[in-house]
XYZ file of C-alpha atoms in Angstrom:
182
model
C 214.696 69.283 71.632
C 216.845 70.217 68.214
C 214.547 72.732 65.416
C 214.132 70.214 63.577
C 212.040 67.824 65.551
C 210.247 70.804 66.870
C 209.203 70.970 62.989
C 208.361 67.508 62.510
C 206.557 68.173 66.201
C 204.182 71.313 64.764
C 203.946 69.362 61.675
C 201.804 66.905 63.933
C 199.298 69.593 64.331
C 198.840 70.273 61.130
C 196.107 67.469 61.432
C 193.879 69.443 63.955
C 193.883 72.656 62.051
C 191.208 72.288 59.707
C 188.703 71.044 62.933
C 190.315 74.114 64.573
C 189.796 76.421 61.463
C 186.100 75.166 61.805
C 185.863 75.098 65.913
C 186.634 79.174 65.507
C 184.211 79.628 61.872
C 181.611 78.575 64.773
C 182.196 80.014 67.598
C 182.629 83.656 65.049
C 179.050 82.580 64.240
C 177.412 82.338 67.998
C 178.987 85.261 69.052
C 177.797 87.495 66.057
C 174.206 86.065 66.679
C 174.712 86.637 70.322
C 175.505 90.090 69.144
C 172.406 90.201 67.356
C 170.847 88.924 70.285
C 171.731 91.418 72.737
C 170.582 93.941 70.800
C 167.052 93.298 70.245
C 166.491 91.910 73.561
C 165.775 94.027 76.769
C 168.717 94.038 78.625
C 167.574 92.278 81.289
C 167.582 88.746 79.597
C 170.936 89.692 78.331
C 172.295 90.310 82.176
C 171.581 86.387 83.278
C 173.292 85.169 80.413
C 176.059 87.464 81.250
C 178.649 84.410 82.601
C 177.877 82.327 79.691
C 178.699 85.459 76.615
C 181.446 86.227 78.662
C 182.513 82.514 78.410
C 182.297 82.383 74.625
C 184.283 85.631 74.163
C 187.031 84.355 75.769
C 186.782 81.450 73.762
C 186.439 83.532 70.557
C 189.446 86.034 71.633
C 191.486 83.316 72.554
C 190.813 81.202 68.852
C 191.894 84.525 67.449
C 195.089 84.336 69.225
C 196.446 81.216 68.484
C 194.825 81.185 64.604
C 197.558 84.269 64.497
C 199.615 81.842 66.256
C 199.091 78.501 64.009
C 199.458 81.232 60.932
C 202.561 82.533 61.998
C 204.354 79.191 62.335
C 203.297 77.764 59.359
C 204.692 80.856 57.344
C 207.866 79.903 59.083
C 208.040 76.837 58.301
C 206.750 77.060 54.323
C 209.542 79.989 54.166
C 212.071 77.859 55.079
C 210.804 75.160 52.803
C 211.336 77.381 50.396
C 215.183 78.403 51.353
C 216.006 75.572 50.837
C 213.723 74.420 47.978
C 215.328 77.940 45.948
C 219.250 75.933 47.218
C 218.252 72.714 45.609
C 216.627 74.330 42.214
C 220.352 76.735 42.611
C 222.431 73.302 42.805
C 220.623 71.675 40.128
C 221.129 74.155 37.635
C 224.751 74.765 38.425
C 224.834 70.498 37.872
C 223.080 70.576 34.432
C 225.583 73.760 32.762
C 228.245 71.747 34.159
C 227.307 68.309 33.030
C 226.221 69.582 28.815
C 229.528 70.295 28.357
C 232.149 69.102 31.280
C 235.218 70.223 30.003
C 234.848 73.763 29.512
C 231.410 73.760 31.402
C 233.122 73.373 34.824
C 235.208 76.581 35.128
C 232.273 78.521 33.425
C 230.610 78.192 36.143
C 233.272 78.481 38.805
C 233.730 81.808 36.865
C 229.947 82.543 37.155
C 230.133 81.340 41.201
C 232.848 83.806 41.890
C 231.168 86.971 40.075
C 228.016 85.844 42.079
C 230.753 86.173 45.515
C 231.955 89.389 43.873
C 235.419 87.446 44.381
C 238.012 90.136 43.471
C 241.114 88.920 40.660
C 243.462 88.359 43.743
C 241.058 85.897 44.827
C 239.752 84.682 41.807
C 243.815 83.330 41.199
C 244.203 82.357 44.422
C 240.477 80.630 44.299
C 241.421 78.633 41.050
C 244.762 78.276 43.071
C 242.775 76.233 45.462
C 240.714 74.835 43.468
C 243.592 73.069 41.688
C 244.881 71.679 45.229
C 247.516 73.917 46.163
C 248.332 74.605 49.482
C 248.834 78.067 51.209
C 252.532 77.852 51.101
C 252.516 76.580 47.160
C 250.475 79.750 46.041
C 252.509 82.147 48.446
C 255.580 81.184 46.607
C 254.053 80.903 43.007
C 252.194 84.227 43.387
C 255.181 85.508 45.480
C 252.984 86.587 48.836
C 253.626 86.055 52.105
C 252.066 83.037 53.682
C 249.875 85.637 56.131
C 248.974 87.921 52.892
C 247.507 84.632 50.820
C 245.934 83.441 54.657
C 243.783 86.012 54.768
C 243.034 86.653 51.418
C 241.736 82.427 52.026
C 239.840 83.774 54.882
C 238.254 86.364 52.893
C 237.307 84.261 50.022
C 235.739 81.972 52.969
C 234.474 84.381 53.875
C 232.676 85.993 50.534
C 231.621 82.245 49.691
C 230.121 81.010 52.880
C 232.650 78.656 53.594
C 234.309 77.250 56.356
C 237.396 75.596 55.140
C 239.439 74.561 51.735
C 237.799 71.791 52.115
C 233.932 72.685 52.010
C 235.343 75.101 48.967
C 236.373 72.157 46.630
C 233.809 70.196 47.487
C 231.353 72.606 46.623
C 232.508 73.328 43.614
C 233.039 69.257 42.682
C 230.041 68.041 44.141
C 227.958 68.286 41.073
C 230.275 66.400 39.193
C 230.068 63.065 41.790
C 227.799 60.504 40.176
C 224.553 59.877 42.957
C 225.376 57.600 45.270
C 222.984 53.790 44.967
């Protein structure tokens, strides 16, 4: 079962949250009434209902753990959704900045993103050559470095940018420029 399927399954459980919380509230209320009653009543009356009281207290304890579990799961789901929303907002802001002035906005955004990734000056030069479509061999020739050096530097760029390769790296910058699909 995938994470999405588990999340969807859990989301379906949200419909039971309010009735469960009402059950939990009334259980706590019943427990409080029972405790007050046992304090003011003689002990022999309490002994007759000991099984009922223990059962109610067990349900309350179990409900408490279940409530904590439900709240924890919802918090994790909300945290994931918040992270996704932050990513979308960041991407939309980047797209907006590029589209305001496509000719210079693109390179300004590329430069700002490289600063955010903390690329070195050499890595920035190689990243620009990658965006222009140069191969590793071409970059090595232009920079007069060995192919292995260029491969190591591009691996460092992909690592810092959390990209898996050249196509994903280029796509990251070009996707905001593409029109929306119908």
